[in-house]
Each structure stands twice: as C-alpha cells, then as structure tokens.
Amino acid sequence: QVRLVESGGGSVQAGGSLRLSCASTGYAYSDVCLAWFRQAPGKEREGVAGMTADGVPTYAGSVEGRFTISKDNAKNTLYLEMNNLKPEDTAMYYCAAALTRGCPPPQAAASQYRGWGQGTQVTVSS
C-alpha cells in the first residue's frame, strides 16, 4: 500500500514560518492531485491546500495569502510553505493523493484521497 511521508513540522511562535514536505515513491506526482489536510484536537479534518496534476493550486480561505503549495515532480515531493502562522493553525498536518488529475473537494477526503501517512505536528504559540 502506497504511503506518503510528511515531515517538517515543529513548534513556532505566532508570525513564524515552517515548510512541510511530503514524499512518496509510489505515485508519479506529475499524474495525480496532491493535497494537504490538517486536523486539530476535537475538530474535523479540513482541507488546507491542493494542487492538480498540472500544478494548479487551491487554498482554503483561512490560509490563502499565507500558505503556498508547490511540488517538485522530479523529486516526487510536495511542499507547503507556511508563513505568518497563527495559533489556530496548530494541528496535525497530512498529505494525500487523489488518483485523478483534478482535485476532488476536501469533503471527499475519506473516499477520494489515499496514501495517508502519520502526519507531522505543527504547533503555533501566541
């Protein structure tokens, strides 16, 4: 079973930055949708950002302008650059793939996305 492996999380103060990475040897990143999700304690999982196979990004309203999703197809690595972090960004962050060129909506995460890894924890203190 193919898994994606997240890394790069950590603890920062509000206003700080982190860059998350997501690597896999099981998917050709040029052929699939890739996305970042997060889940805070006691809250439902939410979509953060997605990138189509052709490299078109989409963002949740809460992170637009602060987060940037990108990928390196040659390295099969997905990134999430997070700037101006806020305490409400504190969560476990996961990446996942949908085996389509376009990205299904985040609400379809459970059925359309796969390769869920262990996640990487992001903690932002005020």
Short mmCIF file of N, CA and C in Angstrom, two decimals:
data_model
loop_
_atom_site.label_atom_id
_atom_site.label_comp_id
_atom_site.label_asym_id
_atom_site.label_seq_id
_atom_site.Cartn_x
_atom_site.Cartn_y
_atom_site.Cartn_z
N GLN A 1 0.86 -1.19 0.00
CA GLN A 1 0.00 0.00 0.00
C GLN A 1 0.90 1.24 0.00
N VAL A 2 0.62 2.13 -0.93
CA VAL A 2 1.46 3.31 -1.05
C VAL A 2 1.15 4.28 0.08
N ARG A 3 2.19 4.83 0.66
CA ARG A 3 2.04 5.84 1.71
C ARG A 3 2.84 7.07 1.34
N LEU A 4 2.32 8.20 1.80
CA LEU A 4 3.08 9.43 1.69
C LEU A 4 3.66 9.74 3.06
N VAL A 5 4.83 10.31 3.07
CA VAL A 5 5.53 10.58 4.33
C VAL A 5 5.71 12.08 4.49
N GLU A 6 5.10 12.61 5.55
CA GLU A 6 5.19 14.04 5.84
C GLU A 6 6.35 14.32 6.78
N SER A 7 6.93 15.51 6.62
CA SER A 7 7.99 15.96 7.51
C SER A 7 8.02 17.48 7.54
N GLY A 8 8.76 18.02 8.51
CA GLY A 8 8.96 19.46 8.55
C GLY A 8 8.17 20.21 9.61
N GLY A 9 7.32 19.50 10.34
CA GLY A 9 6.56 20.18 11.38
C GLY A 9 7.44 20.62 12.54
N GLY A 10 6.84 21.36 13.44
CA GLY A 10 7.58 21.83 14.60
C GLY A 10 6.78 22.82 15.41
N SER A 11 7.45 23.44 16.34
CA SER A 11 6.81 24.45 17.21
C SER A 11 7.40 25.80 16.90
N VAL A 12 6.53 26.77 16.64
CA VAL A 12 6.96 28.13 16.34
C VAL A 12 6.05 29.12 17.06
N GLN A 13 6.51 30.33 17.16
CA GLN A 13 5.67 31.39 17.70
C GLN A 13 4.82 31.99 16.59
N ALA A 14 3.75 32.61 17.00
CA ALA A 14 2.88 33.27 16.03
C ALA A 14 3.69 34.23 15.18
N GLY A 15 3.40 34.22 13.90
CA GLY A 15 4.14 35.04 12.95
C GLY A 15 5.30 34.31 12.30
N GLY A 16 5.62 33.15 12.81
CA GLY A 16 6.74 32.38 12.29
C GLY A 16 6.38 31.61 11.03
N SER A 17 7.36 30.86 10.55
CA SER A 17 7.20 30.11 9.29
C SER A 17 7.69 28.68 9.45
N LEU A 18 7.10 27.80 8.66
CA LEU A 18 7.54 26.42 8.55
C LEU A 18 7.33 25.97 7.11
N ARG A 19 8.13 24.98 6.70
CA ARG A 19 7.91 24.37 5.39
C ARG A 19 7.74 22.88 5.59
N LEU A 20 6.61 22.38 5.18
CA LEU A 20 6.34 20.95 5.25
C LEU A 20 6.69 20.29 3.93
N SER A 21 7.11 19.04 4.02
CA SER A 21 7.40 18.24 2.83
C SER A 21 6.62 16.95 2.86
N CYS A 22 6.34 16.42 1.69
CA CYS A 22 5.58 15.17 1.57
C CYS A 22 6.20 14.37 0.43
N ALA A 23 6.74 13.22 0.74
CA ALA A 23 7.44 12.43 -0.26
C ALA A 23 6.80 11.05 -0.39
N SER A 24 6.92 10.49 -1.56
CA SER A 24 6.41 9.14 -1.81
C SER A 24 7.14 8.56 -3.01
N THR A 25 7.34 7.26 -3.01
CA THR A 25 7.89 6.58 -4.16
C THR A 25 6.82 5.83 -4.93
N GLY A 26 5.57 5.93 -4.46
CA GLY A 26 4.52 5.13 -5.06
C GLY A 26 3.66 5.82 -6.09
N TYR A 27 3.73 7.16 -6.11
CA TYR A 27 2.92 7.91 -7.05
C TYR A 27 3.81 8.77 -7.92
N ALA A 28 3.41 8.92 -9.17
CA ALA A 28 4.07 9.90 -10.03
C ALA A 28 3.38 11.23 -9.79
N TYR A 29 4.07 12.16 -9.15
CA TYR A 29 3.45 13.41 -8.75
C TYR A 29 2.97 14.24 -9.93
N SER A 30 3.46 13.93 -11.11
CA SER A 30 3.02 14.66 -12.29
C SER A 30 1.66 14.18 -12.79
N ASP A 31 1.16 13.09 -12.26
CA ASP A 31 -0.06 12.47 -12.79
C ASP A 31 -1.25 12.51 -11.84
N VAL A 32 -1.06 12.99 -10.62
CA VAL A 32 -2.13 12.92 -9.63
C VAL A 32 -2.34 14.27 -8.95
N CYS A 33 -3.52 14.40 -8.35
CA CYS A 33 -3.78 15.52 -7.45
C CYS A 33 -3.12 15.22 -6.11
N LEU A 34 -2.53 16.24 -5.52
CA LEU A 34 -1.94 16.12 -4.20
C LEU A 34 -2.52 17.22 -3.30
N ALA A 35 -2.68 16.90 -2.04
CA ALA A 35 -3.31 17.88 -1.16
C ALA A 35 -2.79 17.76 0.26
N TRP A 36 -2.89 18.88 0.96
CA TRP A 36 -2.60 18.94 2.39
C TRP A 36 -3.91 19.08 3.15
N PHE A 37 -3.99 18.34 4.23
CA PHE A 37 -5.11 18.41 5.15
C PHE A 37 -4.56 18.64 6.55
N ARG A 38 -5.42 19.05 7.47
CA ARG A 38 -4.99 19.17 8.86
C ARG A 38 -6.16 18.81 9.77
N GLN A 39 -5.78 18.38 10.97
CA GLN A 39 -6.80 18.06 11.96
C GLN A 39 -6.29 18.48 13.33
N ALA A 40 -7.05 19.36 13.95
CA ALA A 40 -6.74 19.81 15.30
C ALA A 40 -7.51 18.95 16.30
N PRO A 41 -7.04 18.85 17.53
CA PRO A 41 -7.74 18.05 18.52
C PRO A 41 -9.19 18.49 18.69
N GLY A 42 -10.10 17.54 18.65
CA GLY A 42 -11.51 17.83 18.83
C GLY A 42 -12.20 18.44 17.62
N LYS A 43 -11.47 18.56 16.51
CA LYS A 43 -12.05 19.15 15.30
C LYS A 43 -12.00 18.16 14.15
N GLU A 44 -12.82 18.42 13.16
CA GLU A 44 -12.83 17.57 11.98
C GLU A 44 -11.63 17.90 11.08
N ARG A 45 -11.25 16.92 10.30
CA ARG A 45 -10.19 17.14 9.32
C ARG A 45 -10.66 18.17 8.29
N GLU A 46 -9.76 19.04 7.91
CA GLU A 46 -10.11 20.04 6.90
C GLU A 46 -9.03 20.11 5.83
N GLY A 47 -9.47 20.44 4.63
CA GLY A 47 -8.53 20.64 3.55
C GLY A 47 -7.83 21.97 3.70
N VAL A 48 -6.54 21.99 3.45
CA VAL A 48 -5.73 23.20 3.56
C VAL A 48 -5.38 23.74 2.19
N ALA A 49 -4.84 22.89 1.35
CA ALA A 49 -4.42 23.30 0.01
C ALA A 49 -4.33 22.07 -0.87
N GLY A 50 -4.54 22.28 -2.15
CA GLY A 50 -4.43 21.19 -3.11
C GLY A 50 -3.73 21.65 -4.35
N MET A 51 -3.18 20.69 -5.10
CA MET A 51 -2.53 21.01 -6.35
C MET A 51 -2.87 19.95 -7.36
N THR A 52 -3.40 20.37 -8.50
CA THR A 52 -3.74 19.42 -9.55
C THR A 52 -2.49 18.85 -10.18
N ALA A 53 -2.68 17.82 -10.99
CA ALA A 53 -1.54 17.22 -11.69
C ALA A 53 -0.81 18.25 -12.55
N ASP A 54 -1.55 19.21 -13.08
CA ASP A 54 -0.96 20.25 -13.93
C ASP A 54 -0.37 21.41 -13.13
N GLY A 55 -0.46 21.33 -11.81
CA GLY A 55 0.19 22.35 -10.98
C GLY A 55 -0.68 23.53 -10.61
N VAL A 56 -1.98 23.40 -10.72
CA VAL A 56 -2.88 24.49 -10.34
C VAL A 56 -3.21 24.37 -8.86
N PRO A 57 -2.92 25.42 -8.09
CA PRO A 57 -3.16 25.34 -6.64
C PRO A 57 -4.54 25.84 -6.24
N THR A 58 -5.03 25.32 -5.14
CA THR A 58 -6.24 25.85 -4.50
C THR A 58 -5.96 25.89 -3.01
N TYR A 59 -6.63 26.83 -2.32
CA TYR A 59 -6.39 27.05 -0.90
C TYR A 59 -7.69 27.21 -0.15
N ALA A 60 -7.67 26.78 1.11
CA ALA A 60 -8.77 27.13 2.00
C ALA A 60 -8.68 28.62 2.29
N GLY A 61 -9.83 29.22 2.50
CA GLY A 61 -9.86 30.66 2.74
C GLY A 61 -9.04 31.08 3.95
N SER A 62 -8.95 30.21 4.94
CA SER A 62 -8.27 30.56 6.18
C SER A 62 -6.75 30.64 6.02
N VAL A 63 -6.22 30.09 4.94
CA VAL A 63 -4.76 30.09 4.77
C VAL A 63 -4.33 30.85 3.52
N GLU A 64 -5.26 31.22 2.67
CA GLU A 64 -4.89 31.90 1.42
C GLU A 64 -4.12 33.18 1.71
N GLY A 65 -3.05 33.35 1.00
CA GLY A 65 -2.20 34.51 1.21
C GLY A 65 -1.09 34.27 2.22
N ARG A 66 -1.20 33.20 2.99
CA ARG A 66 -0.17 32.88 3.99
C ARG A 66 0.56 31.57 3.65
N PHE A 67 -0.15 30.63 3.07
CA PHE A 67 0.42 29.33 2.73
C PHE A 67 0.60 29.23 1.22
N THR A 68 1.64 28.49 0.81
CA THR A 68 1.89 28.24 -0.60
C THR A 68 2.18 26.76 -0.80
N ILE A 69 1.41 26.14 -1.67
CA ILE A 69 1.63 24.74 -2.02
C ILE A 69 2.44 24.67 -3.30
N SER A 70 3.36 23.74 -3.35
CA SER A 70 4.17 23.56 -4.55
C SER A 70 4.62 22.10 -4.61
N LYS A 71 5.17 21.73 -5.74
CA LYS A 71 5.67 20.36 -5.86
C LYS A 71 6.85 20.31 -6.81
N ASP A 72 7.67 19.31 -6.61
CA ASP A 72 8.80 19.03 -7.48
C ASP A 72 8.56 17.64 -8.05
N ASN A 73 8.11 17.58 -9.28
CA ASN A 73 7.77 16.28 -9.86
C ASN A 73 8.98 15.37 -9.97
N ALA A 74 10.12 15.95 -10.25
CA ALA A 74 11.33 15.14 -10.42
C ALA A 74 11.73 14.46 -9.11
N LYS A 75 11.45 15.14 -8.00
CA LYS A 75 11.77 14.58 -6.69
C LYS A 75 10.58 13.89 -6.04
N ASN A 76 9.44 13.92 -6.72
CA ASN A 76 8.22 13.34 -6.14
C ASN A 76 8.01 13.86 -4.73
N THR A 77 8.09 15.17 -4.60
CA THR A 77 7.93 15.80 -3.30
C THR A 77 6.96 16.97 -3.39
N LEU A 78 6.07 17.03 -2.44
CA LEU A 78 5.09 18.10 -2.31
C LEU A 78 5.50 18.96 -1.13
N TYR A 79 5.30 20.26 -1.24
CA TYR A 79 5.67 21.18 -0.18
C TYR A 79 4.48 22.03 0.26
N LEU A 80 4.56 22.52 1.48
CA LEU A 80 3.62 23.52 1.96
C LEU A 80 4.43 24.55 2.74
N GLU A 81 4.59 25.70 2.14
CA GLU A 81 5.28 26.81 2.78
C GLU A 81 4.25 27.58 3.60
N MET A 82 4.49 27.69 4.90
CA MET A 82 3.52 28.33 5.78
C MET A 82 4.15 29.54 6.43
N ASN A 83 3.62 30.70 6.14
CA ASN A 83 4.12 31.95 6.69
C ASN A 83 3.06 32.62 7.56
N ASN A 84 3.51 33.54 8.39
CA ASN A 84 2.60 34.26 9.29
C ASN A 84 1.67 33.29 10.03
N LEU A 85 2.26 32.29 10.61
CA LEU A 85 1.47 31.27 11.29
C LEU A 85 0.72 31.84 12.48
N LYS A 86 -0.47 31.28 12.71
CA LYS A 86 -1.33 31.71 13.79
C LYS A 86 -1.60 30.53 14.72
N PRO A 87 -1.95 30.81 15.97
CA PRO A 87 -2.25 29.69 16.88
C PRO A 87 -3.33 28.75 16.34
N GLU A 88 -4.27 29.29 15.59
CA GLU A 88 -5.33 28.44 15.04
C GLU A 88 -4.85 27.53 13.92
N ASP A 89 -3.59 27.68 13.51
CA ASP A 89 -3.00 26.75 12.53
C ASP A 89 -2.47 25.50 13.21
N THR A 90 -2.47 25.48 14.52
CA THR A 90 -1.98 24.32 15.25
C THR A 90 -2.81 23.09 14.93
N ALA A 91 -2.15 22.04 14.47
CA ALA A 91 -2.84 20.82 14.05
C ALA A 91 -1.82 19.79 13.60
N MET A 92 -2.32 18.57 13.39
CA MET A 92 -1.53 17.56 12.69
C MET A 92 -1.80 17.75 11.21
N TYR A 93 -0.75 17.84 10.43
CA TYR A 93 -0.88 18.06 9.00
C TYR A 93 -0.56 16.77 8.25
N TYR A 94 -1.41 16.47 7.28
CA TYR A 94 -1.28 15.26 6.47
C TYR A 94 -1.28 15.63 4.99
N CYS A 95 -0.59 14.83 4.19
CA CYS A 95 -0.73 14.95 2.75
C CYS A 95 -1.37 13.66 2.24
N ALA A 96 -2.00 13.77 1.10
CA ALA A 96 -2.68 12.63 0.49
C ALA A 96 -2.78 12.87 -1.00
N ALA A 97 -3.05 11.80 -1.72
CA ALA A 97 -3.16 11.86 -3.17
C ALA A 97 -4.52 11.36 -3.63
N ALA A 98 -5.04 11.99 -4.65
CA ALA A 98 -6.23 11.50 -5.33
C ALA A 98 -5.79 11.07 -6.72
N LEU A 99 -6.23 9.90 -7.14
CA LEU A 99 -5.74 9.36 -8.41
C LEU A 99 -6.51 9.93 -9.60
N THR A 100 -6.58 11.22 -9.61
CA THR A 100 -7.20 11.97 -10.70
C THR A 100 -6.31 13.18 -10.99
N ARG A 101 -6.43 13.75 -12.15
CA ARG A 101 -5.61 14.92 -12.46
C ARG A 101 -6.15 16.17 -11.77
N GLY A 102 -7.47 16.26 -11.65
CA GLY A 102 -8.05 17.33 -10.87
C GLY A 102 -8.23 16.89 -9.43
N CYS A 103 -8.48 17.87 -8.57
CA CYS A 103 -8.58 17.55 -7.14
C CYS A 103 -10.04 17.46 -6.70
N PRO A 104 -10.43 16.33 -6.15
CA PRO A 104 -11.77 16.24 -5.55
C PRO A 104 -11.91 17.20 -4.39
N PRO A 105 -13.10 17.59 -4.04
CA PRO A 105 -13.27 18.52 -2.92
C PRO A 105 -12.80 17.89 -1.61
N PRO A 106 -12.37 18.71 -0.67
CA PRO A 106 -11.89 18.18 0.61
C PRO A 106 -12.93 17.32 1.33
N GLN A 107 -14.20 17.64 1.09
CA GLN A 107 -15.25 16.87 1.74
C GLN A 107 -15.22 15.40 1.34
N ALA A 108 -14.59 15.11 0.23
CA ALA A 108 -14.50 13.74 -0.26
C ALA A 108 -13.20 13.07 0.16
N ALA A 109 -12.55 13.64 1.16
CA ALA A 109 -11.23 13.15 1.54
C ALA A 109 -11.23 11.67 1.87
N ALA A 110 -12.23 11.23 2.62
CA ALA A 110 -12.21 9.85 3.09
C ALA A 110 -12.32 8.85 1.95
N SER A 111 -13.07 9.21 0.91
CA SER A 111 -13.31 8.27 -0.18
C SER A 111 -12.40 8.49 -1.38
N GLN A 112 -11.94 9.72 -1.60
CA GLN A 112 -11.21 10.03 -2.83
C GLN A 112 -9.71 10.14 -2.64
N TYR A 113 -9.28 10.36 -1.43
CA TYR A 113 -7.85 10.56 -1.20
C TYR A 113 -7.26 9.32 -0.50
N ARG A 114 -6.00 9.06 -0.80
CA ARG A 114 -5.36 7.89 -0.22
C ARG A 114 -3.90 8.16 0.05
N GLY A 115 -3.23 7.16 0.64
CA GLY A 115 -1.81 7.30 0.93
C GLY A 115 -1.55 8.05 2.22
N TRP A 116 -2.54 8.13 3.09
CA TRP A 116 -2.41 8.90 4.33
C TRP A 116 -1.25 8.37 5.17
N GLY A 117 -0.40 9.30 5.58
CA GLY A 117 0.73 8.92 6.41
C GLY A 117 0.46 9.20 7.87
N GLN A 118 1.52 9.31 8.66
CA GLN A 118 1.39 9.55 10.09
C GLN A 118 1.17 11.02 10.41
N GLY A 119 1.45 11.87 9.47
CA GLY A 119 1.26 13.29 9.70
C GLY A 119 2.49 13.92 10.35
N THR A 120 2.49 15.24 10.37
CA THR A 120 3.54 15.99 11.04
C THR A 120 2.88 17.11 11.85
N GLN A 121 3.29 17.24 13.09
CA GLN A 121 2.63 18.16 14.01
C GLN A 121 3.15 19.58 13.85
N VAL A 122 2.24 20.51 13.76
CA VAL A 122 2.56 21.94 13.74
C VAL A 122 1.92 22.58 14.96
N THR A 123 2.72 23.24 15.76
CA THR A 123 2.23 23.91 16.96
C THR A 123 2.66 25.36 16.93
N VAL A 124 1.69 26.25 17.01
CA VAL A 124 1.96 27.67 16.97
C VAL A 124 1.52 28.29 18.29
N SER A 125 2.45 28.91 18.98
CA SER A 125 2.15 29.53 20.27
C SER A 125 1.98 31.04 20.11
N SER A 126 1.15 31.59 20.97
CA SER A 126 0.88 33.03 20.87
C SER A 126 1.88 33.84 21.67
#
